[in-house]
Short mmCIF file of N, CA and C in Angstrom, two decimals:
data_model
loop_
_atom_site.label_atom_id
_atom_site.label_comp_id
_atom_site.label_asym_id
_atom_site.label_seq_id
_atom_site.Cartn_x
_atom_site.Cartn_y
_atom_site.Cartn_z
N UNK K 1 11.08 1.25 38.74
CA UNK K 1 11.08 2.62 38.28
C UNK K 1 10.98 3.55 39.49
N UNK K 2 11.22 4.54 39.04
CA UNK K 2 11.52 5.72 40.44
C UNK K 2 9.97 6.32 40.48
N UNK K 3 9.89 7.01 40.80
CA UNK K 3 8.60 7.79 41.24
C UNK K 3 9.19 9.00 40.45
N UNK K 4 10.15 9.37 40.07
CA UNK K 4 10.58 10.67 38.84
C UNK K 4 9.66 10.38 37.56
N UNK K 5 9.32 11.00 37.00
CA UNK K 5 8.94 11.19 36.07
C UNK K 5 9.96 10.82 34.75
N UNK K 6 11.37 11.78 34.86
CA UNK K 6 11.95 11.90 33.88
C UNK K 6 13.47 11.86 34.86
N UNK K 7 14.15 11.04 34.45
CA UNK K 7 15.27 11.08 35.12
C UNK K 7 16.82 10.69 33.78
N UNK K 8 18.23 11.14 34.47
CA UNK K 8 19.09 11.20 33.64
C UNK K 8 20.15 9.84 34.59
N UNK K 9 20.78 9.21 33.82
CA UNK K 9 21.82 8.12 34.41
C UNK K 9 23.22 8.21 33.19
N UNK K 10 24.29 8.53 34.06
CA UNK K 10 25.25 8.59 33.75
C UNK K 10 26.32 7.36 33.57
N UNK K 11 26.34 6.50 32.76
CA UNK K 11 26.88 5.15 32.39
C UNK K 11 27.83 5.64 31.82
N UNK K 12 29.05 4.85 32.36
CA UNK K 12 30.68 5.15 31.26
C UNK K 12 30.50 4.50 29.92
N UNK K 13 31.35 4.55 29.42
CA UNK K 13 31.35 3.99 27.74
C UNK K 13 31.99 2.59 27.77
N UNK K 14 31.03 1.89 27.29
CA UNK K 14 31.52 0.19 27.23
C UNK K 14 30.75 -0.13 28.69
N UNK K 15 29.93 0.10 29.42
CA UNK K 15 29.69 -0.55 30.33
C UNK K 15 27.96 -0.88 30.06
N UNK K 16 27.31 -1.42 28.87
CA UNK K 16 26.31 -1.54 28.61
C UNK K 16 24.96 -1.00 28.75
N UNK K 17 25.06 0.15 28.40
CA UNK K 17 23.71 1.24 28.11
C UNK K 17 22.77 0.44 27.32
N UNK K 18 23.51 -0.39 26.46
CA UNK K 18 21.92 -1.21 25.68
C UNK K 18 21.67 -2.15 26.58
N UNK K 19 22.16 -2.73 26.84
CA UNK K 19 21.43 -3.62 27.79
C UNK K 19 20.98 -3.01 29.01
N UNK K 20 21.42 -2.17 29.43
CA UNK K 20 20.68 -1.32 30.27
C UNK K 20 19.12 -0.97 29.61
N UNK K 21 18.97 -0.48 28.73
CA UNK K 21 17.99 0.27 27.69
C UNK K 21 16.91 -0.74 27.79
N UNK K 22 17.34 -2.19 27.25
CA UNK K 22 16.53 -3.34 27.26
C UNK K 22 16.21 -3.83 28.21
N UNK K 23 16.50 -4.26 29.70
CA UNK K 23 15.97 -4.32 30.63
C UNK K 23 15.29 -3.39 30.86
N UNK K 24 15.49 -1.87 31.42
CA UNK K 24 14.36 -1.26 31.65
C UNK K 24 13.04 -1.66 30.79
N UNK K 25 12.95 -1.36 29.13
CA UNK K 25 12.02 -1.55 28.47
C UNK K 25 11.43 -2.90 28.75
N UNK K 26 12.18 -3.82 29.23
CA UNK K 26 11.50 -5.35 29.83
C UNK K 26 10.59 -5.10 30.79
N UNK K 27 11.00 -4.69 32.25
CA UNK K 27 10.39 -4.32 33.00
C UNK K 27 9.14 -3.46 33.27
N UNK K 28 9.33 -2.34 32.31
CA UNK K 28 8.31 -1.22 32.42
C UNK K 28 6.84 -1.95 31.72
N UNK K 29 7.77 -2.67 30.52
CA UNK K 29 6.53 -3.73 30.01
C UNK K 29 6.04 -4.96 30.68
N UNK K 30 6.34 -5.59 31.16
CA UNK K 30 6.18 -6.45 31.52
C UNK K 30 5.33 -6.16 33.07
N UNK K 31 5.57 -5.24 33.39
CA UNK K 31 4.80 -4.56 35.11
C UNK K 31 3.63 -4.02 34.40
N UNK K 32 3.77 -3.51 33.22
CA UNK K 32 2.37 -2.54 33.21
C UNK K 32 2.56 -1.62 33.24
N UNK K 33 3.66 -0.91 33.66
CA UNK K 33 3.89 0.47 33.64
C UNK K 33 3.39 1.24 32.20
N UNK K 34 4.06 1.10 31.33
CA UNK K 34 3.87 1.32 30.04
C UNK K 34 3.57 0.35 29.31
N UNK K 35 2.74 0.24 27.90
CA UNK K 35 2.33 -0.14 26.35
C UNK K 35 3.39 -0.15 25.80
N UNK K 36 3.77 1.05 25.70
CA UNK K 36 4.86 0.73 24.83
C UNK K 36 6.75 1.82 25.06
N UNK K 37 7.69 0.97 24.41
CA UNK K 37 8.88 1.69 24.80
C UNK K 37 9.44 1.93 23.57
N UNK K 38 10.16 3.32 23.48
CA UNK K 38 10.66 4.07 22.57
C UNK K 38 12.21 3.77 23.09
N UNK K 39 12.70 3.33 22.21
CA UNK K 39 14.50 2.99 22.56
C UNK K 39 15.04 4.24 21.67
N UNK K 40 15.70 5.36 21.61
CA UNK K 40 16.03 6.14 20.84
C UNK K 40 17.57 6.62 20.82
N UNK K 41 18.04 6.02 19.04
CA UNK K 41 19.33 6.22 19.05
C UNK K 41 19.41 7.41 18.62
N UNK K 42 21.09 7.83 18.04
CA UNK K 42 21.59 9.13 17.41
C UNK K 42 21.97 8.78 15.72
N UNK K 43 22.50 7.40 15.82
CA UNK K 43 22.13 7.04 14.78
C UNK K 43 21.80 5.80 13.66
N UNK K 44 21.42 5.47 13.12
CA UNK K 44 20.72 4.42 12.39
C UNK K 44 21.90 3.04 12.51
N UNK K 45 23.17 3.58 12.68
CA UNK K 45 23.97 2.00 12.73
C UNK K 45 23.69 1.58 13.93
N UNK K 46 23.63 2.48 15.21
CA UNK K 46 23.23 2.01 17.03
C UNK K 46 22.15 1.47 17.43
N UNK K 47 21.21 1.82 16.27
CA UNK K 47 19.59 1.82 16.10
C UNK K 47 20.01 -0.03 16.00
N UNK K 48 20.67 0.02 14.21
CA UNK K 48 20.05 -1.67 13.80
C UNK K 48 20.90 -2.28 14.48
N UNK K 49 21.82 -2.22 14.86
CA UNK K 49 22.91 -3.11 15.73
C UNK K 49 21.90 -3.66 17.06
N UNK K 50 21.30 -2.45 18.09
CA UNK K 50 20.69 -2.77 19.47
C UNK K 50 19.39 -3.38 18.86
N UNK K 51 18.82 -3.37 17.57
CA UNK K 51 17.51 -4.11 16.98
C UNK K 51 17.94 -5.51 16.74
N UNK K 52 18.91 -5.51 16.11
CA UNK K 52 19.67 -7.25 15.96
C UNK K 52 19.58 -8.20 17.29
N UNK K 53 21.05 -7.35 18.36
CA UNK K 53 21.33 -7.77 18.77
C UNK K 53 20.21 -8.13 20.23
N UNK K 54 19.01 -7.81 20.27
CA UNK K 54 17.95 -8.00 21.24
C UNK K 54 16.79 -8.79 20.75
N UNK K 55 16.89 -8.75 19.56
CA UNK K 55 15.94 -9.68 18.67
C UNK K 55 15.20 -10.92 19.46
N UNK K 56 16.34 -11.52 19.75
CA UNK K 56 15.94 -13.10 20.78
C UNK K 56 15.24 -12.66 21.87
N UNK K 57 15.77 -11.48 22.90
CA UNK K 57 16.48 -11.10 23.76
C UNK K 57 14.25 -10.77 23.48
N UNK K 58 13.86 -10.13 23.01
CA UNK K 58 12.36 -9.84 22.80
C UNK K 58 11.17 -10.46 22.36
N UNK K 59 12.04 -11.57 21.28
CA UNK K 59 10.96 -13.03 21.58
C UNK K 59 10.85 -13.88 22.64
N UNK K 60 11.58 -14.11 23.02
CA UNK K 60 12.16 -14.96 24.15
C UNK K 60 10.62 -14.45 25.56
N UNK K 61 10.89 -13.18 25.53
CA UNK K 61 10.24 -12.13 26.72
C UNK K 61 8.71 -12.33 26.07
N UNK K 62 8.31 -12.64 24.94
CA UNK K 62 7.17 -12.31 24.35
C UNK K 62 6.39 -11.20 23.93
N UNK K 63 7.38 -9.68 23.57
CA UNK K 63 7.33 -8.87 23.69
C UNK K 63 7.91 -8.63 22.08
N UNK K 64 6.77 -7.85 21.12
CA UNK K 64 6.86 -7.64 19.70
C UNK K 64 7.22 -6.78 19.52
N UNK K 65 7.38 -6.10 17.90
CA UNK K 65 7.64 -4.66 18.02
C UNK K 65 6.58 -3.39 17.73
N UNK K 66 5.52 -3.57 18.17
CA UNK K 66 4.58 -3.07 18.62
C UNK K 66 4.41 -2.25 19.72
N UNK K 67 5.72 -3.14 21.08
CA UNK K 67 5.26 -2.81 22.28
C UNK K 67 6.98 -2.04 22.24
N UNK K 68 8.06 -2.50 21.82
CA UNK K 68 9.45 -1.63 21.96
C UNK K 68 9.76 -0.90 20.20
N UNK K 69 9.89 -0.03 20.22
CA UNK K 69 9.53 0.55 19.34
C UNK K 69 11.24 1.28 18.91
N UNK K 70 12.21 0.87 18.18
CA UNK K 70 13.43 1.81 18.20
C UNK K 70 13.23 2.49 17.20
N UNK K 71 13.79 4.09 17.65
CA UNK K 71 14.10 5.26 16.75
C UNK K 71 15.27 5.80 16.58
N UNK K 72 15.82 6.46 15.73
CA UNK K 72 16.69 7.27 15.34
C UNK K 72 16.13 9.00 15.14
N UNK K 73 17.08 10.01 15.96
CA UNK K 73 16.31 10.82 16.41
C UNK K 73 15.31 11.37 16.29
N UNK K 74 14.73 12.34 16.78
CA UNK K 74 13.65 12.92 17.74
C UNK K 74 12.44 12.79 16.44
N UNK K 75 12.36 12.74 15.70
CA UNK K 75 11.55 12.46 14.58
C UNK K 75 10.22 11.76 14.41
N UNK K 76 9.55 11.47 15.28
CA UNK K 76 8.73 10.56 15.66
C UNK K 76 7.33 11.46 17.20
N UNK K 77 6.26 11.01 16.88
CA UNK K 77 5.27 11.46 17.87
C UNK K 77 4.98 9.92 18.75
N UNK K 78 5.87 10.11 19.87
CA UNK K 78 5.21 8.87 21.13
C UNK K 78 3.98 8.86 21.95
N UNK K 79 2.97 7.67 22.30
CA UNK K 79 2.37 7.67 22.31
C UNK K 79 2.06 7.99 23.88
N UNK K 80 1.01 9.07 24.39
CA UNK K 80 1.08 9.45 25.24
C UNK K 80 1.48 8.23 26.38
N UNK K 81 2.23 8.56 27.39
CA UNK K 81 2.30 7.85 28.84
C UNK K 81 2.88 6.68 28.73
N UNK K 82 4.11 6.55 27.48
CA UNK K 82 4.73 5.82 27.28
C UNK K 82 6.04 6.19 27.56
N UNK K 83 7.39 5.14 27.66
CA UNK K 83 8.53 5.42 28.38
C UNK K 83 9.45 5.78 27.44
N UNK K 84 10.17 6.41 26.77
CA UNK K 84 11.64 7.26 26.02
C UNK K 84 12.95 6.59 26.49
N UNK K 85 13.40 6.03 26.29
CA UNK K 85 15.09 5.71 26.71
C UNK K 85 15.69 6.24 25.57
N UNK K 86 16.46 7.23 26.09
CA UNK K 86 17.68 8.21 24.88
C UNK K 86 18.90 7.45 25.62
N UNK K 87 19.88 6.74 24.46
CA UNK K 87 20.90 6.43 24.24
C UNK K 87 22.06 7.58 24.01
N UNK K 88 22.94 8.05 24.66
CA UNK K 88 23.70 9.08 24.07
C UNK K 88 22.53 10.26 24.42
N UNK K 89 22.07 10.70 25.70
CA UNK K 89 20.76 12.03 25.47
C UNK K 89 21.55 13.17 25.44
N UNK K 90 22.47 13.30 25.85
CA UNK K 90 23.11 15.05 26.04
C UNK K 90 23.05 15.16 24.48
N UNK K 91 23.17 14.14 23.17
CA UNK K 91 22.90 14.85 22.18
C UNK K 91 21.88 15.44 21.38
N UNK K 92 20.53 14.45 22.51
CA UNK K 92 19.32 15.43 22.14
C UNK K 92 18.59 16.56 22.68
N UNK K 93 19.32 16.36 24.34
CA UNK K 93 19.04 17.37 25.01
C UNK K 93 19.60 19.02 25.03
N UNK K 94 20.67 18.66 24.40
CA UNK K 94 21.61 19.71 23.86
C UNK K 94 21.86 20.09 22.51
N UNK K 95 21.32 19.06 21.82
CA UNK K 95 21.34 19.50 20.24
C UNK K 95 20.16 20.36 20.14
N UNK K 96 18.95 19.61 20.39
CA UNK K 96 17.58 20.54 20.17
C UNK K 96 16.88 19.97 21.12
N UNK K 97 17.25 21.18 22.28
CA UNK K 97 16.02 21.33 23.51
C UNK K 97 14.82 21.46 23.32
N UNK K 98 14.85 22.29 22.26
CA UNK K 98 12.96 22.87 22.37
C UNK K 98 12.22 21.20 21.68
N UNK K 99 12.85 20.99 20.54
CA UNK K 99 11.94 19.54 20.19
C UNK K 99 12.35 18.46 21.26
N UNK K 100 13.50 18.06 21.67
CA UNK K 100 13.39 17.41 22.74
C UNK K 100 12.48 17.41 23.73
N UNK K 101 12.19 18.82 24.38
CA UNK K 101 11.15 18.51 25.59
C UNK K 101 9.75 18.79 24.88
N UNK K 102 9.36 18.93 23.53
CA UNK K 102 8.06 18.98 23.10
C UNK K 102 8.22 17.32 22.94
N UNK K 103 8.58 16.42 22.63
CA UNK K 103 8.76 15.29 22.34
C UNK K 103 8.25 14.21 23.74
N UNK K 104 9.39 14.79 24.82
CA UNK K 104 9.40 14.00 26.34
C UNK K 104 7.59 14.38 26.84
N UNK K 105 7.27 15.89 26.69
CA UNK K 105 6.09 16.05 27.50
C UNK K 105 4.75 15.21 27.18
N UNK K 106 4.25 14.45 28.31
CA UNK K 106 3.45 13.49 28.50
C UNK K 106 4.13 11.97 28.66
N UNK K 107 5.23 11.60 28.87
CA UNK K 107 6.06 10.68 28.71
C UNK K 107 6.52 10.53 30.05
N UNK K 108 6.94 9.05 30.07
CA UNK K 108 8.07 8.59 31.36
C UNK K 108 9.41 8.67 30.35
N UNK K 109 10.61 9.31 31.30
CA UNK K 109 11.91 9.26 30.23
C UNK K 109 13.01 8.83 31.02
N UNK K 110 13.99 8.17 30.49
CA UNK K 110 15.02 8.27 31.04
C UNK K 110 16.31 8.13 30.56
N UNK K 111 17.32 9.36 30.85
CA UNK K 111 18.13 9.48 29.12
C UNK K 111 19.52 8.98 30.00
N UNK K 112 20.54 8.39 29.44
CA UNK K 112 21.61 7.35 29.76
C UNK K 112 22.60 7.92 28.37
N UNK K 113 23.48 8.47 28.99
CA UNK K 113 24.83 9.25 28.64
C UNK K 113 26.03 8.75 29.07
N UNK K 114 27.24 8.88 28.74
CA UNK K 114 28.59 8.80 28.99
C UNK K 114 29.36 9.71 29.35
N UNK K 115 28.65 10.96 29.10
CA UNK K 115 29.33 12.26 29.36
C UNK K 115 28.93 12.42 30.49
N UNK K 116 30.45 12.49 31.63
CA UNK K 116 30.01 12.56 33.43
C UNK K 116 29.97 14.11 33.33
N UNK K 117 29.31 14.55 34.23
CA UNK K 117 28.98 15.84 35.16
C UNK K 117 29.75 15.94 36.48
N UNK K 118 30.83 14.78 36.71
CA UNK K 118 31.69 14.78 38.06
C UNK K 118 30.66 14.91 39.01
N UNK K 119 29.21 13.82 38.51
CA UNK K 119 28.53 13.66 39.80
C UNK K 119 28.15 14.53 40.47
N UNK K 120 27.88 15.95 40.47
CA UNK K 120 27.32 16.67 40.79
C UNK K 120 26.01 16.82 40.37
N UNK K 121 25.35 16.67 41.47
CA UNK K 121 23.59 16.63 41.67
C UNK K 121 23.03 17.92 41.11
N UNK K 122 23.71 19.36 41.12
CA UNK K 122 23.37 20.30 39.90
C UNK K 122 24.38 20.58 38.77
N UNK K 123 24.72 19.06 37.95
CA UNK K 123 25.48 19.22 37.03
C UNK K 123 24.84 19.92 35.98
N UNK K 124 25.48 20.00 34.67
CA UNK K 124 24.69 20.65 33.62
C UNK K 124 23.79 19.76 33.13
N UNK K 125 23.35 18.54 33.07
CA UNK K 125 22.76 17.72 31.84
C UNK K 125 21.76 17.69 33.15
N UNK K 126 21.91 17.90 34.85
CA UNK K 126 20.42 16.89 35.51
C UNK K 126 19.84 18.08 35.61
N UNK K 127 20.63 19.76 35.78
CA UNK K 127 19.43 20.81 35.54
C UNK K 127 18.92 20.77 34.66
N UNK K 128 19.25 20.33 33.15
CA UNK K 128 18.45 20.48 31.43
C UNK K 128 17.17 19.34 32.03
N UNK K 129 17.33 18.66 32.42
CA UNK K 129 16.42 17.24 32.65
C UNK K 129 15.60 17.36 33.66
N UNK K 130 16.16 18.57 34.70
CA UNK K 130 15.14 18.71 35.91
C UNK K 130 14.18 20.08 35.54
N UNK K 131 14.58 21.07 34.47
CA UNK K 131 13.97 21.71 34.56
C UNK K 131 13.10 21.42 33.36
N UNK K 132 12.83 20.51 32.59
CA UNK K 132 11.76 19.98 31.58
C UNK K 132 10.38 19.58 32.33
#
């Protein structure tokens, strides 16, 4: 993990954001970093599909669902000083900012999109994310 607090990663489409999603949540758990991880989709088919398809993928690790926790949006109170992975975030960061960053504050986050910014370090989605 970075020493950021809250950071944004720009992944193309088809190049595995869930498995991206699930390793981090391995790691952060498994170090201690965090109790528990919030995997958060946009919507309920991305939700049970990445719940299926990690199933093993979280027994295997010894890790219940207690400790990775998936949601379908922002709907939910996380438990302080725990980690957020937004799947698709420009649609929560841009759909509804204000509950979005009442949601992130007290949290480690890190939101993983498809929509590029042409890599520019003050694109639109890393100022929404830097100034939370």
């Amino acid at each position: 993990m970075s020493s950021k607090q809250r950071q944004l990663w720009c992944v193309p489409w088809g190049q595995g954001k869930s498995r991206i999603s699930a390793t981090l949540a391995a790691i952060a758990l498994m170090t201690g970093i965090v109790g528990v991880v919030y995997i958060v989709h946009e919507n309920k088919h991305l939700m049970e599909r990445d719940q299926k398809d990690f199933q093993v993928y979280w027994t295997l690790l010894g890790i219940d669902n207690t400790r990775v926790k998936y949601q379908v949006g922002l709907g939910f109170a996380p438990e302080p000083n725990s980690l957020i992975v937004f799947d698709e975030a420009d649609t929560f960061m841009l759909g509804d900012t204000d509950k979005f960053t009442k949601l992130i504050d007290g949290c480690f986050c890190i939101c993983l999109t498809a929509t590029p910014d042409d890599r520019d370090a003050k694109g639109a989605h890393r100022l929404v994310i830097e100034t939370l």
